[in-house]
mmCIF file of C-alpha atoms and ligand atoms in Angstrom:
data_model
loop_
_atom_site.group_PDB
_atom_site.id
_atom_site.type_symbol
_atom_site.label_atom_id
_atom_site.label_comp_id
_atom_site.label_asym_id
_atom_site.label_seq_id
_atom_site.Cartn_x
_atom_site.Cartn_y
_atom_site.Cartn_z
ATOM 1 C CA MET W 1021 131.538 216.487 125.585
ATOM 2 C CA LYS W 1022 133.711 219.494 124.700
ATOM 3 C CA ILE W 1023 132.636 221.901 121.967
ATOM 4 C CA GLU W 1024 135.395 221.935 119.302
ATOM 5 C CA ARG W 1025 134.122 224.708 117.066
ATOM 6 C CA VAL W 1026 131.573 227.459 116.944
ATOM 7 C CA GLU W 1027 130.575 229.197 113.720
ATOM 8 C CA VAL W 1028 128.241 232.227 113.584
ATOM 9 C CA ARG W 1029 126.863 233.409 110.251
ATOM 10 C CA GLU W 1030 124.764 236.493 109.693
ATOM 11 C CA LEU W 1031 122.072 235.739 107.078
ATOM 12 C CA ALA W 1032 119.635 237.831 105.114
ATOM 13 C CA LEU W 1033 116.518 236.260 103.553
ATOM 14 C CA PRO W 1034 113.884 238.276 101.660
ATOM 15 C CA LEU W 1035 110.373 237.886 102.980
ATOM 16 C CA ARG W 1036 107.616 237.204 100.449
ATOM 17 C CA TYR W 1037 105.401 239.824 102.139
ATOM 18 C CA PRO W 1038 106.320 242.535 104.637
ATOM 19 C CA PHE W 1039 105.280 241.668 108.219
ATOM 20 C CA GLU W 1040 103.906 244.526 110.237
ATOM 21 C CA THR W 1041 103.371 244.812 113.935
ATOM 22 C CA SER W 1042 102.745 247.738 116.308
ATOM 23 C CA PHE W 1043 106.466 248.278 116.613
ATOM 24 C CA GLY W 1044 107.485 248.205 112.930
ATOM 25 C CA ARG W 1045 107.542 246.531 109.565
ATOM 26 C CA THR W 1046 109.994 243.805 108.454
ATOM 27 C CA THR W 1047 110.679 243.210 104.796
ATOM 28 C CA ARG W 1048 113.849 241.086 105.118
ATOM 29 C CA LYS W 1049 114.654 238.470 107.751
ATOM 30 C CA GLN W 1050 118.118 239.221 109.072
ATOM 31 C CA PHE W 1051 119.447 236.810 111.704
ATOM 32 C CA LEU W 1052 122.341 234.912 113.168
ATOM 33 C CA LEU W 1053 122.792 231.190 112.650
ATOM 34 C CA VAL W 1054 124.975 229.351 115.126
ATOM 35 C CA ALA W 1055 126.698 226.051 114.487
ATOM 36 C CA VAL W 1056 128.448 224.117 117.206
ATOM 37 C CA THR W 1057 130.567 221.036 116.561
ATOM 38 C CA ALA W 1058 131.677 218.232 118.864
ATOM 39 C CA GLY W 1059 132.978 214.793 117.919
ATOM 40 C CA GLY W 1060 132.540 215.612 114.252
ATOM 41 C CA VAL W 1061 128.788 216.323 114.601
ATOM 42 C CA THR W 1062 127.364 219.771 114.163
ATOM 43 C CA GLY W 1063 124.139 221.191 115.635
ATOM 44 C CA TYR W 1064 122.307 224.362 114.697
ATOM 45 C CA GLY W 1065 120.601 227.207 116.575
ATOM 46 C CA GLU W 1066 118.808 230.094 114.997
ATOM 47 C CA CYS W 1067 118.984 233.334 116.919
ATOM 48 C CA VAL W 1068 115.687 235.274 117.168
ATOM 49 C CA ALA W 1069 117.272 238.751 117.459
ATOM 50 C CA ASP W 1070 116.527 241.227 114.615
ATOM 51 C CA ARG W 1071 118.621 244.121 113.182
ATOM 52 C CA ASP W 1072 116.728 246.511 115.489
ATOM 53 C CA PRO W 1073 115.761 246.647 119.176
ATOM 54 C CA TYR W 1074 112.068 247.275 118.648
ATOM 55 C CA TYR W 1075 110.655 243.921 119.894
ATOM 56 C CA LEU W 1076 113.117 243.476 122.824
ATOM 57 C CA PRO W 1077 116.484 245.128 123.576
ATOM 58 C CA GLU W 1078 118.791 242.567 121.961
ATOM 59 C CA THR W 1079 119.892 243.063 118.290
ATOM 60 C CA ASN W 1080 121.994 241.095 115.885
ATOM 61 C CA GLY W 1081 124.833 243.449 116.820
ATOM 62 C CA THR W 1082 124.510 242.948 120.628
ATOM 63 C CA VAL W 1083 124.179 239.185 120.143
ATOM 64 C CA ALA W 1084 127.343 239.045 117.966
ATOM 65 C CA HIS W 1085 129.271 241.102 120.551
ATOM 66 C CA VAL W 1086 128.192 239.078 123.595
ATOM 67 C CA LEU W 1087 128.744 235.797 121.807
ATOM 68 C CA ASP W 1088 132.214 236.842 120.650
ATOM 69 C CA GLU W 1089 133.492 238.444 123.889
ATOM 70 C CA PHE W 1090 131.805 236.382 126.548
ATOM 71 C CA LEU W 1091 129.474 233.486 125.749
ATOM 72 C CA ILE W 1092 131.483 231.546 123.121
ATOM 73 C CA PRO W 1093 134.726 231.686 125.301
ATOM 74 C CA LEU W 1094 132.591 230.296 128.230
ATOM 75 C CA LEU W 1095 130.963 227.595 126.065
ATOM 76 C CA LEU W 1096 134.376 226.423 124.767
ATOM 77 C CA GLN W 1097 135.568 225.791 128.333
ATOM 78 C CA LEU W 1098 132.566 223.775 129.440
ATOM 79 C CA GLU W 1099 132.651 219.978 129.890
ATOM 80 C CA ILE W 1100 129.091 219.203 128.889
ATOM 81 C CA ALA W 1101 127.557 215.937 130.118
ATOM 82 C CA HIS W 1102 124.028 216.994 128.951
ATOM 83 C CA PRO W 1103 122.718 220.108 127.130
ATOM 84 C CA ARG W 1104 120.814 221.167 130.270
ATOM 85 C CA GLU W 1105 124.291 222.186 131.604
ATOM 86 C CA VAL W 1106 124.765 224.896 129.018
ATOM 87 C CA TRP W 1107 122.323 227.418 130.511
ATOM 88 C CA PRO W 1108 123.904 227.270 134.002
ATOM 89 C CA GLY W 1109 127.316 227.247 132.382
ATOM 90 C CA LEU W 1110 126.556 230.679 130.806
ATOM 91 C CA ALA W 1111 124.891 232.157 133.906
ATOM 92 C CA ARG W 1112 127.707 234.520 134.769
ATOM 93 C CA VAL W 1113 126.574 236.617 131.812
ATOM 94 C CA ARG W 1114 123.363 238.476 132.837
ATOM 95 C CA GLY W 1115 120.514 238.943 130.489
ATOM 96 C CA HIS W 1116 121.248 238.514 126.728
ATOM 97 C CA GLU W 1117 118.691 235.606 126.561
ATOM 98 C CA MET W 1118 118.587 235.601 122.729
ATOM 99 C CA ALA W 1119 122.351 235.251 122.520
ATOM 100 C CA LYS W 1120 122.387 232.488 125.128
ATOM 101 C CA ALA W 1121 119.454 230.724 123.435
ATOM 102 C CA SER W 1122 121.265 230.448 120.085
ATOM 103 C CA LEU W 1123 124.096 228.511 121.749
ATOM 104 C CA ASP W 1124 121.822 226.456 124.068
ATOM 105 C CA MET W 1125 119.520 225.413 121.120
ATOM 106 C CA ALA W 1126 122.489 224.524 118.936
ATOM 107 C CA VAL W 1127 123.869 222.242 121.645
ATOM 108 C CA TRP W 1128 120.521 220.486 122.165
ATOM 109 C CA GLU W 1129 120.233 220.071 118.452
ATOM 110 C CA LEU W 1130 123.773 218.697 118.324
ATOM 111 C CA TRP W 1131 122.863 216.245 121.142
ATOM 112 C CA ALA W 1132 119.862 214.884 119.224
ATOM 113 C CA ARG W 1133 122.027 214.338 116.143
ATOM 114 C CA ARG W 1134 124.630 212.582 118.179
ATOM 115 C CA GLU W 1135 121.966 210.238 119.612
ATOM 116 C CA GLY W 1136 120.478 209.863 116.176
ATOM 117 C CA VAL W 1137 116.995 210.887 117.389
ATOM 118 C CA PRO W 1138 114.588 213.732 116.520
ATOM 119 C CA LEU W 1139 115.055 216.749 118.662
ATOM 120 C CA ARG W 1140 111.676 216.229 120.354
ATOM 121 C CA ARG W 1141 112.940 212.992 121.937
ATOM 122 C CA VAL W 1142 115.776 214.663 123.814
ATOM 123 C CA LEU W 1143 113.408 217.472 124.829
ATOM 124 C CA GLY W 1144 110.927 214.900 126.109
ATOM 125 C CA GLY W 1145 108.109 215.571 123.643
ATOM 126 C CA GLU W 1146 105.767 212.779 122.550
ATOM 127 C CA LYS W 1147 103.432 214.270 119.998
ATOM 128 C CA THR W 1148 104.123 213.277 116.389
ATOM 129 C CA THR W 1149 101.953 216.097 114.898
ATOM 130 C CA ILE W 1150 101.272 219.584 116.290
ATOM 131 C CA GLU W 1151 98.361 222.013 115.773
ATOM 132 C CA ALA W 1152 99.256 225.038 113.554
ATOM 133 C CA GLY W 1153 98.074 228.521 114.253
ATOM 134 C CA VAL W 1154 98.875 231.664 112.273
ATOM 135 C CA SER W 1155 99.884 235.207 113.015
ATOM 136 C CA VAL W 1156 98.523 237.756 110.566
ATOM 137 C CA GLY W 1157 100.385 241.132 110.500
ATOM 138 C CA LEU W 1158 98.730 244.523 110.426
ATOM 139 C CA GLN W 1159 97.283 245.211 106.957
ATOM 140 C CA ASP W 1160 96.658 248.457 104.988
ATOM 141 C CA ASP W 1161 92.928 248.265 105.588
ATOM 142 C CA GLU W 1162 90.118 246.122 106.923
ATOM 143 C CA ALA W 1163 89.321 244.556 103.520
ATOM 144 C CA ALA W 1164 92.929 243.360 103.116
ATOM 145 C CA LEU W 1165 92.806 241.852 106.633
ATOM 146 C CA LEU W 1166 89.586 240.038 105.967
ATOM 147 C CA GLY W 1167 91.054 238.717 102.761
ATOM 148 C CA LYS W 1168 94.163 237.409 104.519
ATOM 149 C CA VAL W 1169 92.224 235.784 107.313
ATOM 150 C CA GLU W 1170 89.927 234.146 104.806
ATOM 151 C CA THR W 1171 92.956 232.627 103.052
ATOM 152 C CA GLU W 1172 94.397 231.350 106.349
ATOM 153 C CA ILE W 1173 91.119 229.788 107.502
ATOM 154 C CA ALA W 1174 90.835 228.090 104.141
ATOM 155 C CA ALA W 1175 94.399 226.769 104.530
ATOM 156 C CA GLY W 1176 93.295 224.979 107.639
ATOM 157 C CA TYR W 1177 94.878 226.910 110.452
ATOM 158 C CA ARG W 1178 93.333 226.093 113.785
ATOM 159 C CA ARG W 1179 93.697 229.525 115.355
ATOM 160 C CA ILE W 1180 93.958 233.015 113.910
ATOM 161 C CA LYS W 1181 95.986 235.700 115.578
ATOM 162 C CA ILE W 1182 95.878 239.289 114.306
ATOM 163 C CA LYS W 1183 98.197 242.123 115.323
ATOM 164 C CA ILE W 1184 96.520 245.204 116.738
ATOM 165 C CA LYS W 1185 97.571 248.686 117.753
ATOM 166 C CA PRO W 1186 95.647 251.771 119.017
ATOM 167 C CA GLY W 1187 93.027 252.820 116.388
ATOM 168 C CA HIS W 1188 93.337 249.443 114.657
ATOM 169 C CA ASP W 1189 91.758 247.055 117.187
ATOM 170 C CA VAL W 1190 88.075 246.774 118.245
ATOM 171 C CA GLY W 1191 86.779 247.568 114.789
ATOM 172 C CA LEU W 1192 88.941 244.901 113.191
ATOM 173 C CA VAL W 1193 87.943 242.211 115.632
ATOM 174 C CA ARG W 1194 84.156 243.055 115.212
ATOM 175 C CA ALA W 1195 84.574 242.837 111.454
ATOM 176 C CA LEU W 1196 86.282 239.484 111.766
ATOM 177 C CA ARG W 1197 83.528 238.156 114.050
ATOM 178 C CA GLN W 1198 80.878 239.381 111.688
ATOM 179 C CA ARG W 1199 82.465 237.769 108.699
ATOM 180 C CA PHE W 1200 83.880 234.573 110.201
ATOM 181 C CA GLY W 1201 81.688 233.888 113.242
ATOM 182 C CA ARG W 1202 83.163 231.950 116.164
ATOM 183 C CA VAL W 1203 86.602 231.040 114.728
ATOM 184 C CA PRO W 1204 89.357 230.651 117.349
ATOM 185 C CA LEU W 1205 90.701 234.197 117.354
ATOM 186 C CA MET W 1206 93.198 236.180 119.438
ATOM 187 C CA VAL W 1207 94.981 239.449 119.201
ATOM 188 C CA ASP W 1208 98.631 240.561 119.847
ATOM 189 C CA ALA W 1209 99.439 244.171 120.650
ATOM 190 C CA ASN W 1210 103.222 243.894 121.099
ATOM 191 C CA SER W 1211 103.101 246.381 124.003
ATOM 192 C CA ALA W 1212 101.254 249.140 122.110
ATOM 193 C CA TYR W 1213 98.864 250.097 125.048
ATOM 194 C CA THR W 1214 98.996 251.487 128.581
ATOM 195 C CA LEU W 1215 96.618 251.389 131.433
ATOM 196 C CA ASP W 1216 95.100 254.629 130.067
ATOM 197 C CA ASP W 1217 93.661 252.472 127.307
ATOM 198 C CA VAL W 1218 91.690 250.188 129.622
ATOM 199 C CA ALA W 1219 88.359 251.381 128.168
ATOM 200 C CA VAL W 1220 89.363 250.227 124.645
ATOM 201 C CA LEU W 1221 90.690 246.901 125.945
ATOM 202 C CA ARG W 1222 87.475 246.369 127.827
ATOM 203 C CA GLU W 1223 85.597 246.711 124.501
ATOM 204 C CA LEU W 1224 87.466 243.611 123.352
ATOM 205 C CA ASP W 1225 86.115 241.665 126.306
ATOM 206 C CA PRO W 1226 82.622 240.660 124.836
ATOM 207 C CA LEU W 1227 84.231 239.546 121.516
ATOM 208 C CA GLY W 1228 85.118 236.066 122.653
ATOM 209 C CA LEU W 1229 88.892 236.284 122.052
ATOM 210 C CA MET W 1230 90.927 233.274 123.229
ATOM 211 C CA MET W 1231 93.418 235.780 124.770
ATOM 212 C CA ILE W 1232 94.975 239.210 124.366
ATOM 213 C CA GLU W 1233 98.694 238.943 123.941
ATOM 214 C CA GLN W 1234 101.096 241.402 125.478
ATOM 215 C CA PRO W 1235 98.902 244.548 125.582
ATOM 216 C CA LEU W 1236 101.139 246.541 127.923
ATOM 217 C CA ALA W 1237 104.860 247.389 128.272
ATOM 218 C CA TRP W 1238 107.542 244.787 127.344
ATOM 219 C CA SER W 1239 109.140 245.024 130.766
ATOM 220 C CA ASP W 1240 105.916 245.071 132.886
ATOM 221 C CA ILE W 1241 104.081 242.538 134.943
ATOM 222 C CA VAL W 1242 102.428 244.825 137.516
ATOM 223 C CA ASP W 1243 100.234 246.798 135.153
ATOM 224 C CA HIS W 1244 99.325 243.515 133.324
ATOM 225 C CA ALA W 1245 98.195 242.166 136.740
ATOM 226 C CA ALA W 1246 95.950 245.230 137.181
ATOM 227 C CA LEU W 1247 94.618 244.874 133.681
ATOM 228 C CA GLN W 1248 93.892 241.169 134.057
ATOM 229 C CA ARG W 1249 91.664 242.063 137.048
ATOM 230 C CA GLU W 1250 89.623 244.264 134.721
ATOM 231 C CA LEU W 1251 89.171 241.666 131.970
ATOM 232 C CA ARG W 1252 87.491 238.374 131.626
ATOM 233 C CA THR W 1253 89.610 237.553 128.440
ATOM 234 C CA PRO W 1254 92.859 235.894 129.456
ATOM 235 C CA ILE W 1255 96.058 237.952 129.032
ATOM 236 C CA CYS W 1256 98.959 236.095 127.410
ATOM 237 C CA LEU W 1257 102.471 237.306 128.013
ATOM 238 C CA ASP W 1258 105.233 237.247 125.338
ATOM 239 C CA GLU W 1259 107.815 240.059 125.671
ATOM 240 C CA SER W 1260 107.483 240.233 129.449
ATOM 241 C CA ILE W 1261 108.586 236.652 130.054
ATOM 242 C CA ARG W 1262 112.272 236.228 129.413
ATOM 243 C CA SER W 1263 113.139 233.692 132.092
ATOM 244 C CA PRO W 1264 111.577 231.074 134.366
ATOM 245 C CA ASP W 1265 111.722 233.644 137.159
ATOM 246 C CA ASP W 1266 109.703 236.113 135.053
ATOM 247 C CA ALA W 1267 107.126 233.409 134.567
ATOM 248 C CA ARG W 1268 106.986 232.628 138.288
ATOM 249 C CA HIS W 1269 106.630 236.302 139.125
ATOM 250 C CA ALA W 1270 103.924 236.882 136.532
ATOM 251 C CA LEU W 1271 101.929 233.915 137.819
ATOM 252 C CA ALA W 1272 102.346 234.988 141.428
ATOM 253 C CA LEU W 1273 100.976 238.435 140.556
ATOM 254 C CA GLY W 1274 98.155 237.206 138.343
ATOM 255 C CA ALA W 1275 99.609 239.115 135.361
ATOM 256 C CA CYS W 1276 98.500 236.514 132.842
ATOM 257 C CA ARG W 1277 96.573 233.246 132.375
ATOM 258 C CA VAL W 1278 98.537 231.992 129.336
ATOM 259 C CA ILE W 1279 102.185 232.181 128.388
ATOM 260 C CA ASN W 1280 103.716 232.297 124.914
ATOM 261 C CA ILE W 1281 106.990 230.442 125.034
ATOM 262 C CA LYS W 1282 109.666 231.249 122.414
ATOM 263 C CA ALA W 1283 112.819 229.359 123.220
ATOM 264 C CA GLY W 1284 114.796 231.978 121.479
ATOM 265 C CA ARG W 1285 113.448 234.691 123.763
ATOM 266 C CA VAL W 1286 113.804 232.950 127.134
ATOM 267 C CA GLY W 1287 117.344 231.658 126.874
ATOM 268 C CA GLY W 1288 116.849 228.419 124.977
ATOM 269 C CA PHE W 1289 115.312 224.933 125.489
ATOM 270 C CA THR W 1290 116.408 224.359 129.110
ATOM 271 C CA THR W 1291 114.544 227.442 130.311
ATOM 272 C CA SER W 1292 111.645 226.795 127.988
ATOM 273 C CA LEU W 1293 111.280 223.322 129.651
ATOM 274 C CA ALA W 1294 111.404 225.000 133.045
ATOM 275 C CA ILE W 1295 108.596 227.461 132.107
ATOM 276 C CA HIS W 1296 106.602 224.639 130.511
ATOM 277 C CA ASP W 1297 106.877 222.557 133.701
ATOM 278 C CA LEU W 1298 105.963 225.426 135.979
ATOM 279 C CA CYS W 1299 102.955 226.344 133.911
ATOM 280 C CA ARG W 1300 101.872 222.719 133.677
ATOM 281 C CA SER W 1301 102.030 222.362 137.473
ATOM 282 C CA ARG W 1302 99.729 225.412 137.826
ATOM 283 C CA GLY W 1303 97.315 224.488 135.024
ATOM 284 C CA ILE W 1304 98.420 227.433 132.922
ATOM 285 C CA PRO W 1305 98.380 226.639 129.130
ATOM 286 C CA VAL W 1306 101.399 227.502 127.029
ATOM 287 C CA TRP W 1307 101.864 227.776 123.291
ATOM 288 C CA CYS W 1308 104.849 228.249 121.102
ATOM 289 C CA GLY W 1309 105.380 231.727 119.513
ATOM 290 C CA GLY W 1310 107.397 232.462 116.441
ATOM 291 C CA MET W 1311 109.816 235.162 115.182
ATOM 292 C CA LEU W 1312 109.472 234.685 111.415
ATOM 293 C CA GLU W 1313 112.118 232.021 111.575
ATOM 294 C CA SER W 1314 113.733 230.261 108.647
ATOM 295 C CA GLY W 1315 113.006 226.565 108.533
ATOM 296 C CA ILE W 1316 115.882 225.878 110.938
ATOM 297 C CA GLY W 1317 114.299 227.849 113.814
ATOM 298 C CA ARG W 1318 110.830 226.932 112.609
ATOM 299 C CA LEU W 1319 111.557 223.186 112.971
ATOM 300 C CA ALA W 1320 113.136 223.791 116.428
ATOM 301 C CA ASN W 1321 109.755 225.349 117.403
ATOM 302 C CA VAL W 1322 107.846 222.324 115.937
ATOM 303 C CA HIS W 1323 109.836 219.924 118.197
ATOM 304 C CA LEU W 1324 109.408 222.068 121.294
ATOM 305 C CA GLN W 1325 105.691 222.074 121.048
ATOM 306 C CA THR W 1326 105.475 218.291 121.188
ATOM 307 C CA LEU W 1327 105.580 218.680 124.988
ATOM 308 C CA PRO W 1328 102.248 218.075 126.668
ATOM 309 C CA GLY W 1329 101.852 221.556 128.232
ATOM 310 C CA PHE W 1330 101.680 223.109 124.720
ATOM 311 C CA SER W 1331 97.892 222.710 124.720
ATOM 312 C CA LEU W 1332 97.027 225.523 122.322
ATOM 313 C CA PRO W 1333 97.907 225.985 118.650
ATOM 314 C CA GLY W 1334 101.024 228.223 118.336
ATOM 315 C CA ASP W 1335 102.366 230.705 115.692
ATOM 316 C CA THR W 1336 104.239 228.044 113.710
ATOM 317 C CA SER W 1337 102.944 228.288 110.159
ATOM 318 C CA ALA W 1338 104.152 227.141 106.787
ATOM 319 C CA SER W 1339 107.547 228.142 105.358
ATOM 320 C CA ALA W 1340 105.841 229.224 102.169
ATOM 321 C CA ARG W 1341 103.971 232.039 103.918
ATOM 322 C CA TYR W 1342 107.365 233.785 104.506
ATOM 323 C CA PHE W 1343 109.962 232.492 102.040
ATOM 324 C CA GLU W 1344 110.155 231.791 98.309
ATOM 325 C CA GLU W 1345 112.799 229.238 99.210
ATOM 326 C CA ASP W 1346 113.305 228.140 102.789
ATOM 327 C CA LEU W 1347 116.693 226.971 104.031
ATOM 328 C CA VAL W 1348 115.451 223.497 104.778
ATOM 329 C CA ASP W 1349 114.212 220.725 102.421
ATOM 330 C CA PRO W 1350 111.408 219.775 102.600
ATOM 331 C CA PRO W 1351 110.034 223.082 103.779
ATOM 332 C CA VAL W 1352 107.579 223.223 106.728
ATOM 333 C CA VAL W 1353 104.112 222.493 105.489
ATOM 334 C CA VAL W 1354 100.720 222.512 107.085
ATOM 335 C CA SER W 1355 98.086 219.885 106.255
ATOM 336 C CA ALA W 1356 94.513 220.732 105.129
ATOM 337 C CA ASP W 1357 93.415 220.009 108.728
ATOM 338 C CA GLY W 1358 95.891 222.438 110.232
ATOM 339 C CA ARG W 1359 98.592 220.153 111.465
ATOM 340 C CA ILE W 1360 102.395 219.949 111.103
ATOM 341 C CA ALA W 1361 104.081 216.501 111.132
ATOM 342 C CA VAL W 1362 106.996 216.343 113.469
ATOM 343 C CA PRO W 1363 110.098 215.182 111.498
ATOM 344 C CA GLU W 1364 111.457 211.740 112.473
ATOM 345 C CA GLY W 1365 115.054 212.281 111.400
ATOM 346 C CA PRO W 1366 117.945 213.220 113.693
ATOM 347 C CA GLY W 1367 117.965 216.746 115.135
ATOM 348 C CA ILE W 1368 115.497 219.137 113.495
ATOM 349 C CA GLY W 1369 114.944 216.317 110.981
ATOM 350 C CA HIS W 1370 114.916 218.143 107.620
ATOM 351 C CA GLU W 1371 118.025 218.711 105.398
ATOM 352 C CA ILE W 1372 119.653 222.159 105.552
ATOM 353 C CA VAL W 1373 120.168 223.294 101.905
ATOM 354 C CA TRP W 1374 123.704 224.609 102.066
ATOM 355 C CA PRO W 1375 123.838 226.426 98.727
ATOM 356 C CA ARG W 1376 120.866 228.471 99.918
ATOM 357 C CA VAL W 1377 122.515 229.152 103.245
ATOM 358 C CA GLU W 1378 125.670 230.286 101.448
ATOM 359 C CA ARG W 1379 123.728 232.649 99.138
ATOM 360 C CA ALA W 1380 122.002 234.224 102.160
ATOM 361 C CA THR W 1381 125.209 234.528 104.198
ATOM 362 C CA VAL W 1382 126.413 238.054 104.743
ATOM 363 C CA THR W 1383 129.293 237.506 107.240
ATOM 364 C CA ARG W 1384 130.798 234.428 108.842
ATOM 365 C CA ARG W 1385 133.237 233.815 111.750
ATOM 366 C CA SER W 1386 134.367 230.783 113.648
ATOM 367 C CA TRP W 1387 136.027 230.052 117.016
ATOM 368 C CA THR W 1388 138.014 227.087 118.341
ATOM 369 C CA PRO W 1389 139.351 226.495 121.900
HETATM 370 O O1 OSB O 435 104.987 239.129 118.950
HETATM 371 O O2 OSB O 435 104.696 237.061 118.378
HETATM 372 C C1 OSB O 435 105.165 238.148 118.156
HETATM 373 C C2 OSB O 435 106.873 238.252 114.726
HETATM 374 C C3 OSB O 435 107.926 239.042 115.022
HETATM 375 C C4 OSB O 435 108.148 239.514 116.249
HETATM 376 C C5 OSB O 435 107.237 239.293 117.243
HETATM 377 C C6 OSB O 435 106.075 238.467 117.025
HETATM 378 C C7 OSB O 435 105.895 237.992 115.710
HETATM 379 C C8 OSB O 435 104.743 237.191 115.281
HETATM 380 C C9 OSB O 435 104.966 236.281 114.095
HETATM 381 O O3 OSB O 435 103.654 237.304 115.761
HETATM 382 C C10 OSB O 435 104.953 234.862 114.407
HETATM 383 C C11 OSB O 435 105.528 234.093 113.296
HETATM 384 O O4 OSB O 435 104.796 233.831 112.314
HETATM 385 O O5 OSB O 435 106.718 233.632 113.336
HETATM 386 MG MG1 MG O 436 103.738 238.333 120.505
#
């Protein structure tokens, strides 16, 4: 298979509510949507980069540059017998995992459409429903957080994650425990702490958290290994794992006991499968993170977590928590018992609503060989 056309659109979608983490506040989802065409069939990949480099170094601007100058020209030269060949085919470009992922994921999605099967089938996933968890952003005060969490528990979510940062951590978790008892609960710091904060992080230890996600620096695994030795609560790495090698190194050092896999962060599906398989062989649970994706990326995440190693609920929640109108129809919905049905149609399996994509499109460019 030769790719005949690549199109990259930049989209902007308003969020229903701002989403706040330790690194900033997002009010509008701004992202790149990649379309790749071969043999008259088109597949789609949603890039997880944002406008700013506050989560990880890549931005929409760096992704657009690297796609245009380097990755798309490479992709258009490849003779692709299977989507797993895309990742090695782009290996000459170092780093830029979000940019590579957008192409890799689009080619996998194209492949599923060509075969007429749901994306999960080409990825090797067997589940027909997945367990939904939810990520609750930083709120203005404790009462607002308690209210949000109450809503999400009532909606059926099987695991609650809250964002924390210094000064907004132990007290919030204690208040949640007091109000909601033993609900499956975890926290995500998005790299807001250092080893100087070990005393505060130790105070979280008796609170029965499922895990503490990415407490220390985005580029670190050595300090996380030191911290993990100080805590009974498992550390989960997100930002620090950007490749299968990162995962191997982190496990070798004992830097974490759980890994959050976001295909868009680690270079796409091929590398996600490699991290999944590595973790599975070591008895390390993985779960699927999210990046406030539109329905296109959200459904890609749904299919990925049908693989057996995704043994914990992830961050894939309902479209309606983020968007007034999602780009897919039907939107992603969560059942009263906290599950998402995996679509049965080809590729991501829900229709893309093109008039909505057009309205959200800010810029658009295409390439042919
Ligand atoms: O760290 O998992 C994260 C959102 C944006 C950037 C980073 C993260 C998140 C989330 C939200 O936690 C997950 C989601 O609902 O998509
Ligand atoms: Mg995270």
